[in-house]
mmCIF file of C-alpha atoms and ligand atoms in Angstrom:
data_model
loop_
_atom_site.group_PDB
_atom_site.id
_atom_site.type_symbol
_atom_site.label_atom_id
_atom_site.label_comp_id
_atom_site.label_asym_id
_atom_site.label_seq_id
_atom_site.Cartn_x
_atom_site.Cartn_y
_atom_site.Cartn_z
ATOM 1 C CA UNK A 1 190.961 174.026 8.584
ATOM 2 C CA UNK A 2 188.000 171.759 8.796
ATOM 3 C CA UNK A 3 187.908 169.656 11.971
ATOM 4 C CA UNK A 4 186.381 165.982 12.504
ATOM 5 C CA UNK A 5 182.808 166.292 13.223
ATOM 6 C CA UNK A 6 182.133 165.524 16.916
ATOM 7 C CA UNK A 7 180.545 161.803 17.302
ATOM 8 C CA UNK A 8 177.266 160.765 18.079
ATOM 9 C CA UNK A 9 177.210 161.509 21.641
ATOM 10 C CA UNK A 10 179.642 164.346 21.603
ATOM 11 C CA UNK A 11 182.670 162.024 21.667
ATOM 12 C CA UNK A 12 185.391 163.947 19.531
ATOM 13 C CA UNK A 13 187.198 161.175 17.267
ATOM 14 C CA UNK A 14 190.316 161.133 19.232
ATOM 15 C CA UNK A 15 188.558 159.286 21.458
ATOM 16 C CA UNK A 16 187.128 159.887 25.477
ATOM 17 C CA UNK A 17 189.792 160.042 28.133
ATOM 18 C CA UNK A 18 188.783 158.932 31.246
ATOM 19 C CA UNK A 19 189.650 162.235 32.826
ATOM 20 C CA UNK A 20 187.042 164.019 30.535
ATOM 21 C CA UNK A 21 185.124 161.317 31.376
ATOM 22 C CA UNK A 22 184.905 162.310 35.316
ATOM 23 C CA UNK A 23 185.171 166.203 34.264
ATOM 24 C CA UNK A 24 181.928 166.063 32.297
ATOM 25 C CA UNK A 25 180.410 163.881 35.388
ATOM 26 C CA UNK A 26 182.198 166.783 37.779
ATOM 27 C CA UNK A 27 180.097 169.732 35.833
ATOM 28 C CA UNK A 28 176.808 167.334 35.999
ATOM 29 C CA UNK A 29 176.782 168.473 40.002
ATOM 30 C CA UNK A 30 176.249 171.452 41.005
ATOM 31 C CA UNK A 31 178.731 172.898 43.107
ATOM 32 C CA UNK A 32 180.838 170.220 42.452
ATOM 33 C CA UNK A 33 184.571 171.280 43.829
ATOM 34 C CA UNK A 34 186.238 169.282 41.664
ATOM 35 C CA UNK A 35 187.930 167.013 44.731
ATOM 36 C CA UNK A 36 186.272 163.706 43.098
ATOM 37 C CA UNK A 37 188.168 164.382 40.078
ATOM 38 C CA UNK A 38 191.634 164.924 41.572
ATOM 39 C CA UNK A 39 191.292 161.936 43.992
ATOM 40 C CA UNK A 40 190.430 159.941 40.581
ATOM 41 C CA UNK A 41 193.059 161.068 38.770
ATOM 42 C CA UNK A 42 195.306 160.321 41.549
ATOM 43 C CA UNK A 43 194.352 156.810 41.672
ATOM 44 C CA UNK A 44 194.407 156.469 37.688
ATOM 45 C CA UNK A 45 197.912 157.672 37.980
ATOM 46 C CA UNK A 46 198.526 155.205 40.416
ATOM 47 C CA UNK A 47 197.454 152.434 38.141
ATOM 48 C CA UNK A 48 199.358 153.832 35.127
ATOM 49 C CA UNK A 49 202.344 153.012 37.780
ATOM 50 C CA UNK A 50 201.675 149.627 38.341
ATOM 51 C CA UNK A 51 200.236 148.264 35.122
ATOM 52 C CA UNK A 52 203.828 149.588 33.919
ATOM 53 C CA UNK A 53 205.492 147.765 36.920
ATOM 54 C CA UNK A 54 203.226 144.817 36.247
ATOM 55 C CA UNK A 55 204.269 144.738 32.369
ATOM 56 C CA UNK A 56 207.968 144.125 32.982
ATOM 57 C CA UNK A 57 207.835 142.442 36.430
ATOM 58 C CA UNK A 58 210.108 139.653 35.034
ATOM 59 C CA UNK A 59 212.614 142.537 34.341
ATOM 60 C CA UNK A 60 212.444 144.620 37.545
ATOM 61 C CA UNK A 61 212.709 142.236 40.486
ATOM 62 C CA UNK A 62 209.314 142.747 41.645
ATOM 63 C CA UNK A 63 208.435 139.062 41.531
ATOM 64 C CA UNK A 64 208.363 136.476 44.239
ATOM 65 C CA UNK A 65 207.810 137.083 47.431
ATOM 66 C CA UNK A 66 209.714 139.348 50.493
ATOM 67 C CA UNK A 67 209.571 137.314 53.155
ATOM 68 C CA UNK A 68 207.115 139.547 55.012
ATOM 69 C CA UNK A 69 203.331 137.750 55.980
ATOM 70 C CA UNK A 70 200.698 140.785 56.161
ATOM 71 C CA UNK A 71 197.842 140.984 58.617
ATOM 72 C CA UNK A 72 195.851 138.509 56.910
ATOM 73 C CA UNK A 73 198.253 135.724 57.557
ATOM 74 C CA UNK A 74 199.604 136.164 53.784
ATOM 75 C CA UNK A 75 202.682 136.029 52.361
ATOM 76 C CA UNK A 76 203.374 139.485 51.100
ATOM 77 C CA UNK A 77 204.703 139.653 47.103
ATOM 78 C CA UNK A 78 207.063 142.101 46.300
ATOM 79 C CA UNK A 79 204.227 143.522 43.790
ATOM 80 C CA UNK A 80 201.632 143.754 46.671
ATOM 81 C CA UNK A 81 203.620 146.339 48.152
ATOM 82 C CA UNK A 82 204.944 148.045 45.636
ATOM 83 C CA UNK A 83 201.491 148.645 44.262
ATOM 84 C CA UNK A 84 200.751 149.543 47.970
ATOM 85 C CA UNK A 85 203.173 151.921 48.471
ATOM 86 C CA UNK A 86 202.314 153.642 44.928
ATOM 87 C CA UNK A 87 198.857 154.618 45.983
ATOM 88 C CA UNK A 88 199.409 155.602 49.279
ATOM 89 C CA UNK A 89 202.163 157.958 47.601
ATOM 90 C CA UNK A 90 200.011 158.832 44.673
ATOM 91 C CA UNK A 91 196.895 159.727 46.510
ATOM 92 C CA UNK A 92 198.316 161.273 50.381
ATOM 93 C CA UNK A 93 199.704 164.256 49.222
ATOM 94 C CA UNK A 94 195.928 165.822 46.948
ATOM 95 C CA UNK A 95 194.460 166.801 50.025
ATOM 96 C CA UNK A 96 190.880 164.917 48.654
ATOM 97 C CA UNK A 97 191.538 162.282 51.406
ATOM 98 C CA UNK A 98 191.194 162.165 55.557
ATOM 99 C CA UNK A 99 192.068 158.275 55.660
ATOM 100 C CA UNK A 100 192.442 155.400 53.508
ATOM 101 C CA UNK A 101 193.179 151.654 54.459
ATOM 102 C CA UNK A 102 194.498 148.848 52.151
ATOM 103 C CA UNK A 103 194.314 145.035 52.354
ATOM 104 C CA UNK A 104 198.406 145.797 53.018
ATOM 105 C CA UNK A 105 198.298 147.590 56.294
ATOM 106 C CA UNK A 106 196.838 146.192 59.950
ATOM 107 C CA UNK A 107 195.494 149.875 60.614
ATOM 108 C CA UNK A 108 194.494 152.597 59.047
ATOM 109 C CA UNK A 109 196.586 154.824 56.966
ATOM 110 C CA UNK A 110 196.978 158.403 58.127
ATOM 111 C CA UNK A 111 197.816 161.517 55.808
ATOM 112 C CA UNK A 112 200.659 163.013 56.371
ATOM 113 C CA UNK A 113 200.452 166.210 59.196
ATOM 114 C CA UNK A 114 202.255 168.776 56.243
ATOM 115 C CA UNK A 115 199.167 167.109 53.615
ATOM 116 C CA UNK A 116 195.601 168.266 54.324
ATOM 117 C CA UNK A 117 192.922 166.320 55.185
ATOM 118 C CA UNK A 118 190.167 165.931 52.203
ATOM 119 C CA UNK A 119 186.507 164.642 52.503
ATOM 120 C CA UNK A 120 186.920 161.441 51.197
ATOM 121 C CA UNK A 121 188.050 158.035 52.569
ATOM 122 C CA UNK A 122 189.912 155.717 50.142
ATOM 123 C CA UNK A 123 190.120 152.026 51.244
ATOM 124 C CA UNK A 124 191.588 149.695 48.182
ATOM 125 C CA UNK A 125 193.178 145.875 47.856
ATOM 126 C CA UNK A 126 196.609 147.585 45.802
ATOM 127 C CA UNK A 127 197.398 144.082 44.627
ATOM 128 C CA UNK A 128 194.468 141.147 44.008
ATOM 129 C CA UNK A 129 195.328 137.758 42.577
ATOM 130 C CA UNK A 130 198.709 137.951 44.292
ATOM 131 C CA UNK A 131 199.200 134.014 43.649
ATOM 132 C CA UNK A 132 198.985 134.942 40.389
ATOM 133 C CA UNK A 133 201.180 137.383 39.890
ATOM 134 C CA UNK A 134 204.557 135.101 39.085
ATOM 135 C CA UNK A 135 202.567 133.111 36.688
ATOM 136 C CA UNK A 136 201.959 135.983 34.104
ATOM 137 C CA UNK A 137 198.086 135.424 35.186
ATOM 138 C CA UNK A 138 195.718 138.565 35.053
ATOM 139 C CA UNK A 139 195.746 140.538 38.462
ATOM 140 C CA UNK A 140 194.133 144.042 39.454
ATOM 141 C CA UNK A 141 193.777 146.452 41.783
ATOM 142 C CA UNK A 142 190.426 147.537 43.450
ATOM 143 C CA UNK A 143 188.966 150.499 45.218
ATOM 144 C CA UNK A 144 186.334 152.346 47.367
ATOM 145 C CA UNK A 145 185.645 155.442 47.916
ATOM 146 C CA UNK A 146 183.618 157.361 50.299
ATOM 147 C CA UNK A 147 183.029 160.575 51.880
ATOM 148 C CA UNK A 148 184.369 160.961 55.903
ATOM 149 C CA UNK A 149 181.928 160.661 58.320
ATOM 150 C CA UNK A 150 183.788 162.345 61.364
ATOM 151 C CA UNK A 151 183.648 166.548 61.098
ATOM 152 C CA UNK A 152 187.362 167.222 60.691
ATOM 153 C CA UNK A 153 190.830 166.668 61.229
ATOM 154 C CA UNK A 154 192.959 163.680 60.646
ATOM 155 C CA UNK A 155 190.106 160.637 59.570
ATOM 156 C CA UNK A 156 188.996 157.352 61.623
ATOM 157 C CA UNK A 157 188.738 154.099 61.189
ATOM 158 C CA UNK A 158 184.722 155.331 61.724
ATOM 159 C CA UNK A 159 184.858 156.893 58.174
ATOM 160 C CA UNK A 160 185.961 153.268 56.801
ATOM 161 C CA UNK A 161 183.403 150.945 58.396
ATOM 162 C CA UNK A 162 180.622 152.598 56.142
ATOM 163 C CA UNK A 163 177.863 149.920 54.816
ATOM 164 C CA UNK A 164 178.957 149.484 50.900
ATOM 165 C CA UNK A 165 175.417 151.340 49.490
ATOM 166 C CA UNK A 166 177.234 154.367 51.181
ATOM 167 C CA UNK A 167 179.930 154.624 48.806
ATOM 168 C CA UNK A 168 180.555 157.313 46.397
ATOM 169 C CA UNK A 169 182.652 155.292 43.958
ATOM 170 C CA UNK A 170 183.663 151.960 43.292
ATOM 171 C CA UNK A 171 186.238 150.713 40.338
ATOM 172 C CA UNK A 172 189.370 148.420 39.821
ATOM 173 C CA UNK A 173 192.171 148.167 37.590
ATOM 174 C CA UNK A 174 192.292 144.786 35.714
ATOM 175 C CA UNK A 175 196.629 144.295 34.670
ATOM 176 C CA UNK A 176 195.174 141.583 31.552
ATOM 177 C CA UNK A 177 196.259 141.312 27.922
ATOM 178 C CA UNK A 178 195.413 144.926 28.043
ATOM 179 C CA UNK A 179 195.023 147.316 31.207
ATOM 180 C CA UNK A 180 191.947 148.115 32.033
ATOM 181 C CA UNK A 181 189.997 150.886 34.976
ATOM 182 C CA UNK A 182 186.397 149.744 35.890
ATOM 183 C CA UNK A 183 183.688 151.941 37.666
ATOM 184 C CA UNK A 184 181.527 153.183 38.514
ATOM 185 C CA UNK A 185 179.705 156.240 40.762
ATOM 186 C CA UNK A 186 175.881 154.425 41.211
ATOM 187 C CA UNK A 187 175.070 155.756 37.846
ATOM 188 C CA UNK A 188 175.963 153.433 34.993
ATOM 189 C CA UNK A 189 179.661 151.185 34.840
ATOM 190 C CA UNK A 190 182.420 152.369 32.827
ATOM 191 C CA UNK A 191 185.218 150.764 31.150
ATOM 192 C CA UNK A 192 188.531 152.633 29.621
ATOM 193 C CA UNK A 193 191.652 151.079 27.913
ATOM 194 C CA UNK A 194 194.762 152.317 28.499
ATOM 195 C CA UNK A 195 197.060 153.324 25.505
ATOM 196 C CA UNK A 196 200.436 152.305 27.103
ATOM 197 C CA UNK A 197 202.242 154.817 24.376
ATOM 198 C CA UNK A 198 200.100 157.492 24.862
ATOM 199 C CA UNK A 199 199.709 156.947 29.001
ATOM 200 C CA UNK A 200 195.949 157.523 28.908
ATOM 201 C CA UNK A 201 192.977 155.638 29.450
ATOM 202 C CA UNK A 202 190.138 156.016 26.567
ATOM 203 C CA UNK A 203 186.989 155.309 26.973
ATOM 204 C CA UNK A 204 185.760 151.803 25.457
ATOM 205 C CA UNK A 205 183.471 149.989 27.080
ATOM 206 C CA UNK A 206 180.739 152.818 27.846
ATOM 207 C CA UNK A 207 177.389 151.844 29.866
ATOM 208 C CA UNK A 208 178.650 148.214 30.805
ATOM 209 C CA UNK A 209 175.217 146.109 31.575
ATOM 210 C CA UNK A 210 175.448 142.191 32.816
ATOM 211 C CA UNK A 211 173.116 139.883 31.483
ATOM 212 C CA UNK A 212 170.013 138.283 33.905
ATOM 213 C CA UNK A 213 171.733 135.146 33.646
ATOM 214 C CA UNK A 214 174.540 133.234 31.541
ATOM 215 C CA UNK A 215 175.525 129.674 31.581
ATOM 216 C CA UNK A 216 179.235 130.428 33.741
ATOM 217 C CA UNK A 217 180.049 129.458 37.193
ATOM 218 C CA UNK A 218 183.289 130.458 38.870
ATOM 219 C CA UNK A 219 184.143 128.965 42.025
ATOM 220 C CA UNK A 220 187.083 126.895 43.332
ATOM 221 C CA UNK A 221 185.961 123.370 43.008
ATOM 222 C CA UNK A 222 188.990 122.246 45.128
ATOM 223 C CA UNK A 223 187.073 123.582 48.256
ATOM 224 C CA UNK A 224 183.930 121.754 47.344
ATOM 225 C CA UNK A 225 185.013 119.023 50.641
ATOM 226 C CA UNK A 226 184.637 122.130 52.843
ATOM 227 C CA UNK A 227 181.468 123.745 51.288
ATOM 228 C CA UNK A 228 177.894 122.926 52.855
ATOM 229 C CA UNK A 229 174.915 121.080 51.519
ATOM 230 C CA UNK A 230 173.093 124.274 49.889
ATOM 231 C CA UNK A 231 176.479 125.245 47.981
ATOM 232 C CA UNK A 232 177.401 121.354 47.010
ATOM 233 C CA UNK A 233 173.509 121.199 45.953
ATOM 234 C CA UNK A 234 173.492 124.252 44.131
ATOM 235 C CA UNK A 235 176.712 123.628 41.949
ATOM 236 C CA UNK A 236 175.578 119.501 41.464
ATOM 237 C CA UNK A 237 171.981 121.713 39.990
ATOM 238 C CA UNK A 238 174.458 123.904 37.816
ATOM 239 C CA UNK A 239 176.695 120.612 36.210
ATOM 240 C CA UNK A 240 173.352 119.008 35.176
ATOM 241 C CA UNK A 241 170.413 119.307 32.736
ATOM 242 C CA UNK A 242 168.328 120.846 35.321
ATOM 243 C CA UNK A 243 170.649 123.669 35.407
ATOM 244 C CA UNK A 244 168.721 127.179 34.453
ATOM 245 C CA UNK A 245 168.450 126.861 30.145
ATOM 246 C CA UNK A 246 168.318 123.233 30.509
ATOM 247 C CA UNK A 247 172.363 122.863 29.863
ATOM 248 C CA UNK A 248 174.562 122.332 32.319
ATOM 249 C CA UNK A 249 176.992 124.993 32.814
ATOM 250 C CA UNK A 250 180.721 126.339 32.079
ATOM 251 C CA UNK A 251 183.164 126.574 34.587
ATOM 252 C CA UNK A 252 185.365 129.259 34.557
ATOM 253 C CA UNK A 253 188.146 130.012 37.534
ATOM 254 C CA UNK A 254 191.475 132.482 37.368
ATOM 255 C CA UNK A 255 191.717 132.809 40.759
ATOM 256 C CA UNK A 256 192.067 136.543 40.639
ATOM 257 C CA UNK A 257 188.892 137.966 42.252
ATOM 258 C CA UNK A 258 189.299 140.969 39.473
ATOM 259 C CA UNK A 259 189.479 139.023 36.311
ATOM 260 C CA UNK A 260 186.595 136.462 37.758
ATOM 261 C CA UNK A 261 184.350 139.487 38.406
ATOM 262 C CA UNK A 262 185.391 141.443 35.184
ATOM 263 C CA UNK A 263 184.529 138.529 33.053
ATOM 264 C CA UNK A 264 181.416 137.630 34.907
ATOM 265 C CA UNK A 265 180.673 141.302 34.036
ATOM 266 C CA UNK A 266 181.003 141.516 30.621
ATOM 267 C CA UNK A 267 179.570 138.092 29.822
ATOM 268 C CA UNK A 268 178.014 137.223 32.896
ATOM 269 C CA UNK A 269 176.890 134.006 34.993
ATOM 270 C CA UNK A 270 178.220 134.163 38.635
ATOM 271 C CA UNK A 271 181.397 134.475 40.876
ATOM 272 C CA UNK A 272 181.008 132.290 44.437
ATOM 273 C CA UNK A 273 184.012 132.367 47.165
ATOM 274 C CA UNK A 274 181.443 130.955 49.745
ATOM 275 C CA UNK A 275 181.961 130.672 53.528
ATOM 276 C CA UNK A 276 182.939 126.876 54.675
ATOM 277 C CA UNK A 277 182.486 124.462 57.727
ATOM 278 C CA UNK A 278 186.122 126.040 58.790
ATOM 279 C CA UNK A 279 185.704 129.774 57.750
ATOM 280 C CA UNK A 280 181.849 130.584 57.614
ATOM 281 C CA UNK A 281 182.826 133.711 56.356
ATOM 282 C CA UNK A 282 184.446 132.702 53.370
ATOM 283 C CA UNK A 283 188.121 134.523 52.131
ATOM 284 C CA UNK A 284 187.390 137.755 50.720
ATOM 285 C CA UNK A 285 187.432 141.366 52.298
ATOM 286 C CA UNK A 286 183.829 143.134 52.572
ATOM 287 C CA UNK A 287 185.530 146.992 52.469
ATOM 288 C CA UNK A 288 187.653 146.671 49.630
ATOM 289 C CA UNK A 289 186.655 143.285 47.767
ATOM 290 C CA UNK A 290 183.300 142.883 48.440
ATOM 291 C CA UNK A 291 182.124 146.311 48.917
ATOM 292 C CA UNK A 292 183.610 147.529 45.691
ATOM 293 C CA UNK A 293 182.391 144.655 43.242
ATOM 294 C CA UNK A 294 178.855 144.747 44.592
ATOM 295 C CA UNK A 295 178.531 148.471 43.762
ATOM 296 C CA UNK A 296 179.735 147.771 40.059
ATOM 297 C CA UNK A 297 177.697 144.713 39.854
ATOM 298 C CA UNK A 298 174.280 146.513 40.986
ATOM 299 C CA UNK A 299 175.319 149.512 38.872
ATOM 300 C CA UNK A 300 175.548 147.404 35.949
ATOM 301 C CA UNK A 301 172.177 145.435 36.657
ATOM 302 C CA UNK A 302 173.643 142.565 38.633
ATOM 303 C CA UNK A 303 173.303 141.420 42.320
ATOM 304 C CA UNK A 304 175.884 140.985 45.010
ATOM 305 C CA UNK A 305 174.700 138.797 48.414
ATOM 306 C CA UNK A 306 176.435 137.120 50.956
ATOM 307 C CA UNK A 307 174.218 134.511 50.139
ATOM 308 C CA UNK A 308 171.788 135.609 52.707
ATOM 309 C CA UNK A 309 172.232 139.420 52.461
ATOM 310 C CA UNK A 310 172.515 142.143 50.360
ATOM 311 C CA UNK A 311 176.295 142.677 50.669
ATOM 312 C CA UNK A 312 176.026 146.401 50.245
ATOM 313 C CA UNK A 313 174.109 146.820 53.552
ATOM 314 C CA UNK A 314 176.094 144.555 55.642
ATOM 315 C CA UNK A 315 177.168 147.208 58.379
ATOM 316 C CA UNK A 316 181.195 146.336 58.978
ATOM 317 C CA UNK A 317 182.608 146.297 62.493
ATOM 318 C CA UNK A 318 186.231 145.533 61.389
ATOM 319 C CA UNK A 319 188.449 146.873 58.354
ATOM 320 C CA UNK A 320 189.629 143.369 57.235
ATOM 321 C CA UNK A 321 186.481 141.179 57.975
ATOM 322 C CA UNK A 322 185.657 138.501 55.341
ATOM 323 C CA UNK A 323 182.440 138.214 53.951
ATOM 324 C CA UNK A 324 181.119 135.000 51.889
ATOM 325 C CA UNK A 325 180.005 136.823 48.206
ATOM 326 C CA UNK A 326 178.050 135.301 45.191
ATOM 327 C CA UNK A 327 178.176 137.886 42.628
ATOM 328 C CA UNK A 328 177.269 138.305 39.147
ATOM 329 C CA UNK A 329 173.917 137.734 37.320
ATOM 330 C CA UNK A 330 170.647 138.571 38.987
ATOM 331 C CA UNK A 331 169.222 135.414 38.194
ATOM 332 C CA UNK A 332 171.673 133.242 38.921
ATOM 333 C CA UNK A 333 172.663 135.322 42.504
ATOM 334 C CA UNK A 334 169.229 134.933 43.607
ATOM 335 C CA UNK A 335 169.102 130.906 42.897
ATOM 336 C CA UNK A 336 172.460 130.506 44.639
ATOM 337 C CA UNK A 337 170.394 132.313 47.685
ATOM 338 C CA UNK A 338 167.432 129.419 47.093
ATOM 339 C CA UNK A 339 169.728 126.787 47.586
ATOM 340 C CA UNK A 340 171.661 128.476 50.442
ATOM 341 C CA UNK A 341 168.125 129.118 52.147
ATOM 342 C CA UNK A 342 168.431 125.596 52.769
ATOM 343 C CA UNK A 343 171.489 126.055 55.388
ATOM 344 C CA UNK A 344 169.786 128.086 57.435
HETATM 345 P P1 LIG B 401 194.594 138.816 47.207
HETATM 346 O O1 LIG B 401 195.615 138.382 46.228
HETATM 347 O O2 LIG B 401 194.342 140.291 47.198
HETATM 348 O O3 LIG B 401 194.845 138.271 48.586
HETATM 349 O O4 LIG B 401 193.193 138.216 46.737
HETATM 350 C C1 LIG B 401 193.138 136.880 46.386
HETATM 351 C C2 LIG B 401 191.710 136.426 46.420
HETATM 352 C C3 LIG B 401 190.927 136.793 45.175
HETATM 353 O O5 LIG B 401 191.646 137.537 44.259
HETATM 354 C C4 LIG B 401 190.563 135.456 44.556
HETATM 355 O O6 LIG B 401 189.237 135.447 44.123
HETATM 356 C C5 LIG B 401 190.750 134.483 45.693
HETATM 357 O O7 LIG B 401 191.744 135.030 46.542
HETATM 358 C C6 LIG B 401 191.224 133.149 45.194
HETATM 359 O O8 LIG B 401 191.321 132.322 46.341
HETATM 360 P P2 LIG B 401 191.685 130.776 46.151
HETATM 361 O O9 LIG B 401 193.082 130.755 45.627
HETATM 362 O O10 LIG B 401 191.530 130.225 47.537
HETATM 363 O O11 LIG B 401 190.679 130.198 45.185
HETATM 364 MN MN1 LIG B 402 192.299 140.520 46.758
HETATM 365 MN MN1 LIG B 403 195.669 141.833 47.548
#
């Protein structure tokens, strides 16, 4: 029987699964134990979980909220824990992890005594865009993984507070009109769709690059009383002709951190939750918000800065500090940082 001819870069017609995907980058590495890949595939799992939760939420009581408010002063959504609770279940028992931490819990999250301890450290947000999530608005999940720092045993929260260039992986799940798992290891992004019927993700969106610069801003103009002069000058430049390209730009906002990023991705332009007169350090998480995105962005030829710094070598001191984050476009990060030089 004849078979299909393999494709042009040894892609067989039925299409690349994201698990051959991270096989074929397993054999790249000499010596490679093949822990990477089962901690991956543990946290693809997980999303397969949740993008099916996500798809009938209307149906199985997983909307609203439970009454709960989590360590960032948040009210917690039925969905943020669920999708908690499925990692942590999904990825404690592999024995690829010492410690992981989630947006979700105050401290970190120890493996289970019977489980043993890995060499990798898995921090993620299980559930971002949680305001979203009753409105049928695209939400995600994002992750960060790194390898421990401490010897052995049970891990620390020393192996979380690693600066973000540290990390050995980076990705999210974005739960949109279709489901889709970002990331990306330092060397090149990756995008995969997931076939709902078949329960795989397949490889469509290979060698993701962002463009220098695009004519998109994304930033919450209803905090623009609280922002300071360098951010109110800098988005007055981008509304005007004097704007980069000589038109003044789009504004695009979901409000979901993963589908502002993953558009700004593919399309580019630049993502800005800035710090304000009342919370200098803006709203999002540096170890699994931050962190994450600024890996994917560089990987894919962007920039992510805290409008000062380089987020990725920002040393963290807690698990749950905020960081302010322009992200996106090289060109149009480093002009945000122009006008922001002005602050100083
Ligand atoms: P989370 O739902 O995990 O708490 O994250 C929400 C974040 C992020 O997804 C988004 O960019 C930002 O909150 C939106 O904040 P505003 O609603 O203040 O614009
Ligand atoms: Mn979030
Ligand atoms: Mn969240």
């Amino acid at each position: 029987m004849t078979r299909p001819s393999l494709g042009p870069a040894g892609r067989d017609e039925l299409g690349w699964t994201l698990d051959r995907h991270i096989l074929e980058r397993q054999r790249r590495i000499p010596g490679a134990s093949g822990d990477f890949t089962g901690l991956f595939q543990s946290i693809a799992l997980a999303g397969r979980v949740i993008a099916s939760k996500v798809s009938k939420a209307g149906l199985a009581d997983v909307l609203g909220a439970t009454g709960a408010v989590n360590v960032q002063g948040e009210t917690v959504q039925k969905l943020d824990e669920l999708a908690n609770n499925v990692l942590v279940r999904c990825v404690e028992a592999g024995g690829h992890v010492c410690v992981m931490a989630s947006e979700e819990d105050e401290t970190t999250i120890p493996i289970p005594p019977q489980y043993p301890a890995g060499k990798y450290v898995l921090m993620f947000d299980p559930l971002d865009g949680s305001s979203n999530i009753d409105v049928n608005i695209s939400i995600g999940t994002i992750f960060s993984i790194h390898r421990r720092v401490t010897e052995k045993g049970p891990g620390t929260e020393r192996d979380c507070l690693q600066p973000g260039f540290k990390q050995v992986a980076a990705g999210y799940i974005i739960y949109g009109s279709s489901t889709m798992l970002v990331y990306t290891t330092g060397d090149g992004v990756h995008g995969f769709t997931l076939d709902p019927l078949v329960g795989e993700f397949f490889l469509s969106h290979e060698n993701i690059r962002i463009p220098k610069t695009a004519p998109t801003y994304s930033i919450n103009e209803g905090n623009r009383s609280k922002w300071t002069p360098g951010v109110t000058k800098w988005i007055d430049t981008l509304k005007t002709k004097d704007a980069p390209g000589g038109k003044p730009y789009g504004l695009r906002y979901v409000g979901t951190l993963v589908a502002d990023f993953h558009r700004t991705l593919l399309r580019g332009g630049v993502f800005a939750y800035p710090g304000d007169k009342g919370a200098p350090e803006g709203k999002l998480r540096l170890l699994y918000e931050a962190a994450p995105m600024a890996l994917i962005a560089e990987a894919a030829g962007g920039a992510a800065s805290t409008g000062r710094a380089r987020v990725l070598e920002l040393e963290p001191t807690a698990l749950h500090q905020r960081v302010p984050l322009f992200i996106g476009s090289k060109d149009d990060v480093a002009l945000a940082e122009r006008f922001l030089a002005d602050d100083a």
